[in-house]
mmCIF file of C-alpha atoms and ligand atoms in Angstrom:
data_model
loop_
_atom_site.group_PDB
_atom_site.id
_atom_site.type_symbol
_atom_site.label_atom_id
_atom_site.label_comp_id
_atom_site.label_asym_id
_atom_site.label_seq_id
_atom_site.Cartn_x
_atom_site.Cartn_y
_atom_site.Cartn_z
ATOM 1 C CA MET A 1 80.429 62.310 10.117
ATOM 2 C CA SER A 2 79.480 65.455 11.942
ATOM 3 C CA ARG A 3 81.891 67.477 13.817
ATOM 4 C CA VAL A 4 80.725 66.018 17.158
ATOM 5 C CA ASP A 5 80.985 62.400 15.966
ATOM 6 C CA ALA A 6 84.709 62.893 15.350
ATOM 7 C CA LEU A 7 85.367 63.606 18.968
ATOM 8 C CA ASP A 8 86.482 61.129 21.577
ATOM 9 C CA LEU A 9 83.795 58.897 23.409
ATOM 10 C CA GLY A 10 83.806 58.961 27.173
ATOM 11 C CA LEU A 11 81.576 57.570 30.037
ATOM 12 C CA VAL A 12 80.224 59.823 32.675
ATOM 13 C CA VAL A 13 81.212 58.323 36.033
ATOM 14 C CA ALA A 14 80.558 61.066 38.538
ATOM 15 C CA GLY A 15 78.912 64.373 38.516
ATOM 16 C CA HIS A 16 78.291 67.220 40.733
ATOM 17 C CA GLY A 17 76.697 70.580 39.714
ATOM 18 C CA ARG A 18 78.338 71.542 36.303
ATOM 19 C CA HIS A 19 81.483 69.361 36.894
ATOM 20 C CA TYR A 20 81.621 65.817 35.425
ATOM 21 C CA ILE A 21 84.186 63.112 35.702
ATOM 22 C CA VAL A 22 84.469 61.373 32.338
ATOM 23 C CA GLU A 23 86.316 58.061 31.658
ATOM 24 C CA THR A 24 88.020 57.317 28.422
ATOM 25 C CA PRO A 25 87.849 53.860 26.805
ATOM 26 C CA GLU A 26 91.391 53.239 28.113
ATOM 27 C CA GLY A 27 90.345 53.910 31.583
ATOM 28 C CA ARG A 28 91.737 57.479 32.128
ATOM 29 C CA ARG A 29 89.518 59.920 34.190
ATOM 30 C CA LEU A 30 89.355 63.632 33.736
ATOM 31 C CA THR A 31 87.183 66.569 34.760
ATOM 32 C CA CYS A 32 84.840 67.916 32.142
ATOM 33 C CA HIS A 33 82.555 70.704 31.831
ATOM 34 C CA PRO A 34 79.541 70.796 29.505
ATOM 35 C CA ARG A 35 79.389 73.354 26.772
ATOM 36 C CA GLY A 36 76.020 74.990 27.085
ATOM 37 C CA LYS A 37 72.731 73.620 28.260
ATOM 38 C CA LYS A 38 72.606 71.025 25.454
ATOM 39 C CA SER A 39 75.287 68.749 27.058
ATOM 40 C CA ASP A 40 73.574 68.436 30.423
ATOM 41 C CA CYS A 41 74.460 64.860 31.384
ATOM 42 C CA VAL A 42 74.071 62.166 34.135
ATOM 43 C CA VAL A 43 76.271 59.218 35.305
ATOM 44 C CA GLY A 44 75.952 56.554 32.790
ATOM 45 C CA ASP A 45 75.970 58.803 29.756
ATOM 46 C CA ARG A 46 78.255 58.227 26.777
ATOM 47 C CA VAL A 47 79.602 61.681 25.885
ATOM 48 C CA ARG A 48 81.604 63.215 22.998
ATOM 49 C CA TRP A 49 84.404 65.512 24.510
ATOM 50 C CA GLN A 50 87.495 67.131 23.621
ATOM 51 C CA VAL A 51 90.647 68.402 25.581
ATOM 52 C CA SER A 52 90.675 71.845 26.900
ATOM 53 C CA GLY A 53 93.788 72.737 28.714
ATOM 54 C CA ASP A 54 94.042 70.010 31.320
ATOM 55 C CA GLU A 55 90.396 69.375 31.620
ATOM 56 C CA GLY A 56 87.728 68.523 28.995
ATOM 57 C CA VAL A 57 84.725 69.955 27.317
ATOM 58 C CA ILE A 58 81.573 67.770 26.855
ATOM 59 C CA GLU A 59 80.361 68.733 23.415
ATOM 60 C CA GLY A 60 77.322 66.301 23.151
ATOM 61 C CA VAL A 61 75.573 63.488 24.727
ATOM 62 C CA GLU A 62 74.897 60.164 22.854
ATOM 63 C CA PRO A 63 71.235 59.013 22.608
ATOM 64 C CA ARG A 64 70.158 57.434 25.786
ATOM 65 C CA ARG A 65 68.752 53.872 26.027
ATOM 66 C CA ASN A 66 66.783 54.951 29.106
ATOM 67 C CA LEU A 67 66.875 57.483 32.000
ATOM 68 C CA LEU A 68 65.766 57.004 35.571
ATOM 69 C CA PHE A 69 64.566 60.101 37.077
ATOM 70 C CA ARG A 70 62.112 61.572 39.728
ATOM 71 C CA GLN A 71 59.982 64.584 39.332
ATOM 72 C CA ASP A 72 58.176 66.600 41.904
ATOM 73 C CA GLU A 73 56.091 69.773 41.470
ATOM 74 C CA TRP A 74 59.001 71.979 40.786
ATOM 75 C CA LYS A 75 62.100 70.100 39.679
ATOM 76 C CA THR A 76 63.381 67.017 37.874
ATOM 77 C CA LYS A 77 66.253 65.005 39.326
ATOM 78 C CA SER A 78 68.025 62.367 37.394
ATOM 79 C CA PHE A 79 69.526 59.406 38.814
ATOM 80 C CA ALA A 80 71.513 57.710 35.975
ATOM 81 C CA ALA A 81 71.116 56.821 32.292
ATOM 82 C CA ASN A 82 71.688 53.713 30.119
ATOM 83 C CA LEU A 83 70.807 51.095 32.932
ATOM 84 C CA ASP A 84 70.098 47.333 32.765
ATOM 85 C CA LEU A 85 68.936 46.917 36.292
ATOM 86 C CA ILE A 86 67.836 48.776 39.265
ATOM 87 C CA LEU A 87 68.485 47.227 42.476
ATOM 88 C CA VAL A 88 66.176 48.555 45.130
ATOM 89 C CA MET A 89 67.674 47.962 48.474
ATOM 90 C CA VAL A 90 65.764 47.824 51.757
ATOM 91 C CA ALA A 91 66.602 46.370 55.068
ATOM 92 C CA SER A 92 65.229 44.809 58.170
ATOM 93 C CA GLU A 93 66.526 47.991 60.021
ATOM 94 C CA PRO A 94 65.720 50.796 59.627
ATOM 95 C CA VAL A 95 62.020 49.814 58.837
ATOM 96 C CA PHE A 96 61.534 50.732 55.119
ATOM 97 C CA SER A 97 58.761 52.743 53.627
ATOM 98 C CA GLU A 98 56.678 50.885 51.251
ATOM 99 C CA SER A 99 55.686 54.140 49.548
ATOM 100 C CA GLN A 100 59.256 54.816 48.648
ATOM 101 C CA LEU A 101 59.717 51.346 47.387
ATOM 102 C CA THR A 102 56.729 51.481 45.358
ATOM 103 C CA ARG A 103 57.637 54.759 43.883
ATOM 104 C CA ALA A 104 61.144 53.470 42.761
ATOM 105 C CA LEU A 105 59.535 50.511 41.357
ATOM 106 C CA ILE A 106 57.015 52.547 39.428
ATOM 107 C CA ALA A 107 59.746 54.923 38.182
ATOM 108 C CA ALA A 108 61.771 51.876 36.881
ATOM 109 C CA GLU A 109 58.703 50.499 35.215
ATOM 110 C CA ASP A 110 57.977 53.918 33.524
ATOM 111 C CA ALA A 111 61.729 54.071 32.299
ATOM 112 C CA GLY A 112 61.487 50.546 30.992
ATOM 113 C CA ILE A 113 64.263 49.148 33.284
ATOM 114 C CA GLU A 114 64.231 45.852 35.218
ATOM 115 C CA ALA A 115 63.904 46.238 38.797
ATOM 116 C CA ARG A 116 64.847 43.830 41.593
ATOM 117 C CA ILE A 117 64.489 44.187 45.404
ATOM 118 C CA LEU A 118 67.293 43.239 47.607
ATOM 119 C CA LEU A 119 66.479 42.872 51.415
ATOM 120 C CA ASN A 120 69.538 43.221 53.529
ATOM 121 C CA LYS A 121 70.581 42.655 57.204
ATOM 122 C CA ALA A 122 69.078 39.228 57.099
ATOM 123 C CA ASP A 123 70.856 38.524 60.328
ATOM 124 C CA LEU A 124 68.713 40.898 62.434
ATOM 125 C CA PRO A 125 65.594 39.481 64.273
ATOM 126 C CA ASN A 126 63.219 42.063 62.396
ATOM 127 C CA ILE A 127 63.947 40.193 59.179
ATOM 128 C CA ASP A 128 60.704 38.211 59.620
ATOM 129 C CA SER A 129 58.496 41.305 59.442
ATOM 130 C CA ALA A 130 60.392 42.807 56.447
ATOM 131 C CA ARG A 131 60.077 39.490 54.718
ATOM 132 C CA ASP A 132 56.294 39.610 55.206
ATOM 133 C CA ARG A 133 56.056 43.047 53.946
ATOM 134 C CA LEU A 134 57.929 42.048 50.699
ATOM 135 C CA ARG A 135 55.837 38.841 50.036
ATOM 136 C CA PRO A 136 53.146 40.802 47.911
ATOM 137 C CA TYR A 137 56.131 42.334 45.890
ATOM 138 C CA ALA A 138 57.279 38.786 44.954
ATOM 139 C CA ALA A 139 53.666 37.728 44.223
ATOM 140 C CA MET A 140 53.306 40.542 41.727
ATOM 141 C CA GLY A 141 56.416 39.387 39.962
ATOM 142 C CA TYR A 142 59.364 41.221 41.372
ATOM 143 C CA MET A 143 62.598 39.254 42.095
ATOM 144 C CA VAL A 144 63.331 39.608 45.811
ATOM 145 C CA HIS A 145 66.625 38.624 47.246
ATOM 146 C CA GLU A 146 67.756 38.388 50.628
ATOM 147 C CA ALA A 147 71.332 38.926 52.023
ATOM 148 C CA ALA A 148 73.280 39.841 55.050
ATOM 149 C CA LEU A 149 76.011 41.918 53.375
ATOM 150 C CA LYS A 150 77.916 42.510 56.596
ATOM 151 C CA ALA A 151 77.378 39.454 58.736
ATOM 152 C CA ARG A 152 77.637 36.954 55.760
ATOM 153 C CA PRO A 153 79.421 38.573 53.013
ATOM 154 C CA ASP A 154 80.793 35.487 51.095
ATOM 155 C CA GLU A 155 77.216 34.279 50.820
ATOM 156 C CA ALA A 156 75.948 37.636 49.713
ATOM 157 C CA ARG A 157 78.704 37.910 46.952
ATOM 158 C CA ALA A 158 77.636 34.312 45.726
ATOM 159 C CA LEU A 159 74.185 35.587 45.441
ATOM 160 C CA ILE A 160 74.786 38.960 44.001
ATOM 161 C CA ASP A 161 77.765 38.677 41.532
ATOM 162 C CA PRO A 162 75.787 36.668 38.973
ATOM 163 C CA ILE A 163 72.864 38.985 39.082
ATOM 164 C CA LEU A 164 75.179 42.084 38.425
ATOM 165 C CA ALA A 165 77.732 40.360 36.022
ATOM 166 C CA GLY A 166 78.279 42.156 32.655
ATOM 167 C CA ARG A 167 75.505 44.577 33.270
ATOM 168 C CA THR A 168 75.233 48.218 34.450
ATOM 169 C CA SER A 169 73.117 48.419 37.804
ATOM 170 C CA LEU A 170 71.951 51.291 39.915
ATOM 171 C CA VAL A 171 71.699 50.758 43.635
ATOM 172 C CA LEU A 172 68.665 52.714 45.221
ATOM 173 C CA GLY A 173 67.438 52.905 48.679
ATOM 174 C CA PRO A 174 67.111 54.773 51.876
ATOM 175 C CA SER A 175 70.395 55.564 53.824
ATOM 176 C CA GLY A 176 71.324 53.065 56.446
ATOM 177 C CA THR A 177 70.298 50.030 54.404
ATOM 178 C CA GLY A 178 73.766 48.918 53.304
ATOM 179 C CA LYS A 179 74.409 50.467 49.912
ATOM 180 C CA SER A 180 78.019 51.618 50.844
ATOM 181 C CA THR A 181 78.567 48.115 52.476
ATOM 182 C CA LEU A 182 77.487 46.415 49.182
ATOM 183 C CA ILE A 183 79.842 48.862 47.036
ATOM 184 C CA ASN A 184 82.863 48.107 49.379
ATOM 185 C CA LEU A 185 82.234 44.517 49.257
ATOM 186 C CA LEU A 186 81.845 44.177 45.598
ATOM 187 C CA ALA A 187 84.406 46.871 44.561
ATOM 188 C CA PRO A 188 87.214 46.528 47.111
ATOM 189 C CA ASP A 189 89.053 49.412 45.305
ATOM 190 C CA ALA A 190 85.923 51.804 45.609
ATOM 191 C CA ARG A 191 87.857 54.640 47.229
ATOM 192 C CA ALA A 192 90.608 54.489 44.575
ATOM 193 C CA GLN A 193 88.160 54.338 41.850
ATOM 194 C CA VAL A 194 86.199 57.516 42.434
ATOM 195 C CA GLY A 195 86.827 58.429 46.065
ATOM 196 C CA GLU A 196 89.650 61.122 45.514
ATOM 197 C CA ILE A 197 87.989 62.621 42.486
ATOM 198 C CA SER A 198 84.544 62.670 44.172
ATOM 199 C CA GLN A 199 86.174 63.992 47.341
ATOM 200 C CA ALA A 200 87.142 66.920 45.129
ATOM 201 C CA LEU A 201 83.638 67.349 43.588
ATOM 202 C CA ASN A 202 82.078 67.040 47.106
ATOM 203 C CA SER A 203 84.461 69.543 48.573
ATOM 204 C CA GLY A 204 85.684 66.788 51.057
ATOM 205 C CA ARG A 205 82.453 65.665 52.623
ATOM 206 C CA HIS A 206 82.354 61.959 53.434
ATOM 207 C CA THR A 207 78.745 60.881 52.722
ATOM 208 C CA THR A 208 77.547 60.081 49.279
ATOM 209 C CA THR A 209 76.251 63.312 47.959
ATOM 210 C CA THR A 210 76.903 62.537 44.322
ATOM 211 C CA THR A 211 76.098 59.592 42.119
ATOM 212 C CA GLN A 212 79.224 57.469 41.407
ATOM 213 C CA TRP A 213 80.017 54.641 38.876
ATOM 214 C CA TYR A 214 82.168 51.764 40.182
ATOM 215 C CA TRP A 215 83.615 49.140 38.053
ATOM 216 C CA LEU A 216 83.398 45.633 39.784
ATOM 217 C CA ASP A 217 85.798 43.815 37.466
ATOM 218 C CA ALA A 218 89.212 44.499 35.925
ATOM 219 C CA SER A 219 87.889 44.021 32.401
ATOM 220 C CA ARG A 220 85.362 46.861 33.147
ATOM 221 C CA THR A 221 82.219 44.960 31.929
ATOM 222 C CA THR A 222 80.244 45.036 35.106
ATOM 223 C CA GLY A 223 79.260 48.564 36.424
ATOM 224 C CA LEU A 224 77.489 49.406 39.756
ATOM 225 C CA ILE A 225 76.246 53.016 40.445
ATOM 226 C CA ASP A 226 75.786 54.313 43.907
ATOM 227 C CA SER A 227 73.278 57.153 44.492
ATOM 228 C CA PRO A 228 72.685 59.523 47.369
ATOM 229 C CA GLY A 229 69.521 58.841 49.574
ATOM 230 C CA PHE A 230 66.628 60.829 48.912
ATOM 231 C CA GLN A 231 63.557 62.079 50.962
ATOM 232 C CA GLU A 232 60.898 62.771 48.182
ATOM 233 C CA PHE A 233 60.268 60.482 45.212
ATOM 234 C CA GLY A 234 57.908 62.416 42.975
ATOM 235 C CA LEU A 235 56.523 60.824 40.023
ATOM 236 C CA ARG A 236 55.058 63.786 38.093
ATOM 237 C CA GLN A 237 56.440 62.271 34.967
ATOM 238 C CA VAL A 238 53.912 59.779 35.075
ATOM 239 C CA SER A 239 50.357 60.349 33.690
ATOM 240 C CA ALA A 240 47.497 59.346 35.974
ATOM 241 C CA GLN A 241 45.884 57.193 33.190
ATOM 242 C CA VAL A 242 49.028 54.969 32.878
ATOM 243 C CA LEU A 243 49.721 54.629 36.705
ATOM 244 C CA PRO A 244 47.989 51.255 37.127
ATOM 245 C CA SER A 245 49.813 49.789 34.394
ATOM 246 C CA LEU A 246 53.093 50.645 36.121
ATOM 247 C CA MET A 247 51.846 48.573 39.094
ATOM 248 C CA PRO A 248 51.831 45.043 38.327
ATOM 249 C CA ASP A 249 49.333 43.930 41.005
ATOM 250 C CA PHE A 250 46.965 46.596 39.708
ATOM 251 C CA ALA A 251 47.612 45.871 35.978
ATOM 252 C CA GLN A 252 46.743 42.231 36.425
ATOM 253 C CA HIS A 253 43.294 42.994 37.980
ATOM 254 C CA ALA A 254 42.439 46.209 36.070
ATOM 255 C CA LYS A 255 41.748 43.941 32.930
ATOM 256 C CA GLN A 256 38.466 42.830 34.704
ATOM 257 C CA CYS A 257 37.221 46.440 35.187
ATOM 258 C CA LYS A 258 33.972 47.284 33.613
ATOM 259 C CA PHE A 259 35.079 50.668 32.433
ATOM 260 C CA TYR A 260 38.262 50.893 30.267
ATOM 261 C CA ASN A 261 39.044 54.157 31.944
ATOM 262 C CA CYS A 262 38.395 53.043 35.538
ATOM 263 C CA THR A 263 40.307 55.022 38.189
ATOM 264 C CA HIS A 264 39.797 52.132 40.619
ATOM 265 C CA LEU A 265 38.447 54.646 43.127
ATOM 266 C CA HIS A 266 34.722 54.246 43.190
ATOM 267 C CA GLU A 267 33.370 52.885 39.918
ATOM 268 C CA PRO A 268 31.201 49.852 39.765
ATOM 269 C CA GLY A 269 32.568 46.593 38.418
ATOM 270 C CA CYS A 270 36.079 47.439 39.359
ATOM 271 C CA GLY A 271 38.519 44.486 39.164
ATOM 272 C CA VAL A 272 41.229 46.262 41.331
ATOM 273 C CA ARG A 273 38.658 46.715 44.137
ATOM 274 C CA ALA A 274 37.350 43.213 43.806
ATOM 275 C CA ALA A 275 41.095 42.047 44.136
ATOM 276 C CA LEU A 276 41.409 44.280 47.279
ATOM 277 C CA GLU A 277 38.388 42.749 48.803
ATOM 278 C CA ARG A 278 39.868 39.317 48.152
ATOM 279 C CA GLY A 279 43.176 40.321 49.579
ATOM 280 C CA ASP A 280 45.009 39.885 46.231
ATOM 281 C CA ILE A 281 45.976 43.618 46.339
ATOM 282 C CA THR A 282 47.153 44.788 49.829
ATOM 283 C CA GLU A 283 45.464 47.647 51.744
ATOM 284 C CA THR A 284 48.934 49.385 51.851
ATOM 285 C CA ARG A 285 49.447 49.178 47.985
ATOM 286 C CA TYR A 286 45.879 50.316 47.396
ATOM 287 C CA ARG A 287 46.541 53.372 49.853
ATOM 288 C CA ILE A 288 49.827 54.181 48.138
ATOM 289 C CA TYR A 289 48.091 54.072 44.766
ATOM 290 C CA GLY A 290 45.631 56.562 45.912
ATOM 291 C CA GLU A 291 48.197 58.944 47.243
ATOM 292 C CA ILE A 292 50.176 58.842 44.053
ATOM 293 C CA LEU A 293 47.073 59.509 41.913
ATOM 294 C CA HIS A 294 46.066 62.420 43.951
ATOM 295 C CA GLU A 295 49.458 63.846 43.542
ATOM 296 C CA LEU A 296 49.196 63.384 39.787
ATOM 297 C CA SER A 297 45.781 64.830 39.519
ATOM 298 C CA GLN A 298 46.857 68.205 41.195
ATOM 299 C CA THR A 299 46.808 71.097 38.696
ATOM 300 C CA ARG A 300 50.219 72.642 37.938
ATOM 301 C CA TYR A 301 50.397 76.349 37.478
HETATM 302 N N1 LIG B 401 73.539 43.768 61.031
HETATM 303 C C1 LIG B 401 73.744 44.205 59.841
HETATM 304 N N2 LIG B 401 74.143 45.487 59.630
HETATM 305 C C2 LIG B 401 74.691 45.701 58.307
HETATM 306 C C3 LIG B 401 74.586 44.816 57.318
HETATM 307 N N3 LIG B 401 74.915 45.662 56.187
HETATM 308 C C4 LIG B 401 75.302 46.784 56.532
HETATM 309 N N4 LIG B 401 74.971 46.900 57.997
HETATM 310 C C5 LIG B 401 75.421 48.127 58.733
HETATM 311 O O1 LIG B 401 74.305 49.200 58.417
HETATM 312 C C6 LIG B 401 74.820 50.438 58.449
HETATM 313 C C7 LIG B 401 74.692 51.231 57.218
HETATM 314 O O2 LIG B 401 75.267 50.653 56.181
HETATM 315 P P1 LIG B 401 75.803 51.597 54.991
HETATM 316 O O3 LIG B 401 76.481 50.642 54.063
HETATM 317 O O4 LIG B 401 76.528 52.827 55.341
HETATM 318 O O5 LIG B 401 74.450 52.024 54.513
HETATM 319 P P2 LIG B 401 74.059 53.183 53.254
HETATM 320 O O6 LIG B 401 73.651 54.388 54.018
HETATM 321 O O7 LIG B 401 72.826 52.657 52.519
HETATM 322 O O8 LIG B 401 75.248 53.465 52.466
HETATM 323 C C8 LIG B 401 76.378 50.220 58.802
HETATM 324 O O9 LIG B 401 76.535 50.419 60.194
HETATM 325 C C9 LIG B 401 76.602 48.796 58.273
HETATM 326 O O10 LIG B 401 77.627 48.324 59.157
HETATM 327 C C10 LIG B 401 74.155 43.488 57.624
HETATM 328 O O11 LIG B 401 74.110 42.499 56.715
HETATM 329 N N5 LIG B 401 73.776 43.296 58.962
HETATM 330 MG MG1 LIG B 402 76.169 55.097 51.871
HETATM 331 ZN ZN1 LIG B 403 38.905 49.439 38.319
#
């Protein structure tokens, strides 16, 4: 057993800058600081730590099962690690961006994590157009669920509880879609769980500016992670060649392409463009593919 293996195990439940909140197996929470760059960690990480005064020092991070992150030209932003499910939330209002949705789904595919879509605010009149825009995502194989978290909370719980039970899930989505409403519905003691501590980490600000872990059950088997909204969702971690394989509607039709290295932009005998002509791939998805491919083909200096 190495020196680090002999240390206590903990779960990272919140983080901000170089401060982390680590939870012990007994459920005690304490502020920890990483020792050196090597112990940089994210929410969901299992870490080895030891006491240092009334705080803790993180000495090492256990190997990760997976890591969800986004990467633009200059920086990498990690969402969380060791996830079973990514719940991408959208709503009938505000109108959601299919580009953001697609990017989140691609990042999940790339990280090897199951993703589902949750459409909220089913009580509002705009629901029909939101539903229409999500139909292609269901057709390409994603589970698409619909709820009215605020208007019909009991019904929403009955739908969502079994999906999350016993797993670690990350909620992702633009602000205003109902992420906090979901957390407060499923974790009624949400404030008590991380509130005070994150208040300290956030220096008193009220909106979600850090990623936070909530337990949904007393036996602490079901974890739900809330993350702050984001503007950009860079996918620089993905190589241009594998991009179509991370988009299920493209992957399916790319098998028919004449050239194995088809970019689906202008080659003859392209199965993807044939599917686009038939309407089996939507104009929107094809446009988003082109935009992401273009980003990934930019030279980095
Ligand atoms: N009409 C309607 N409004 C909702 C529903 N769920 C949440 N909201 C409202 O949408 C707004 C944003 O919700 P919030 O949970 O703060 O979203 P967040 O920014 O994703 O955390 C709030 O005013 C909520 O009351 C719903 O099912 N129907
Ligand atoms: Mg919120
Ligand atoms: Zn092609």
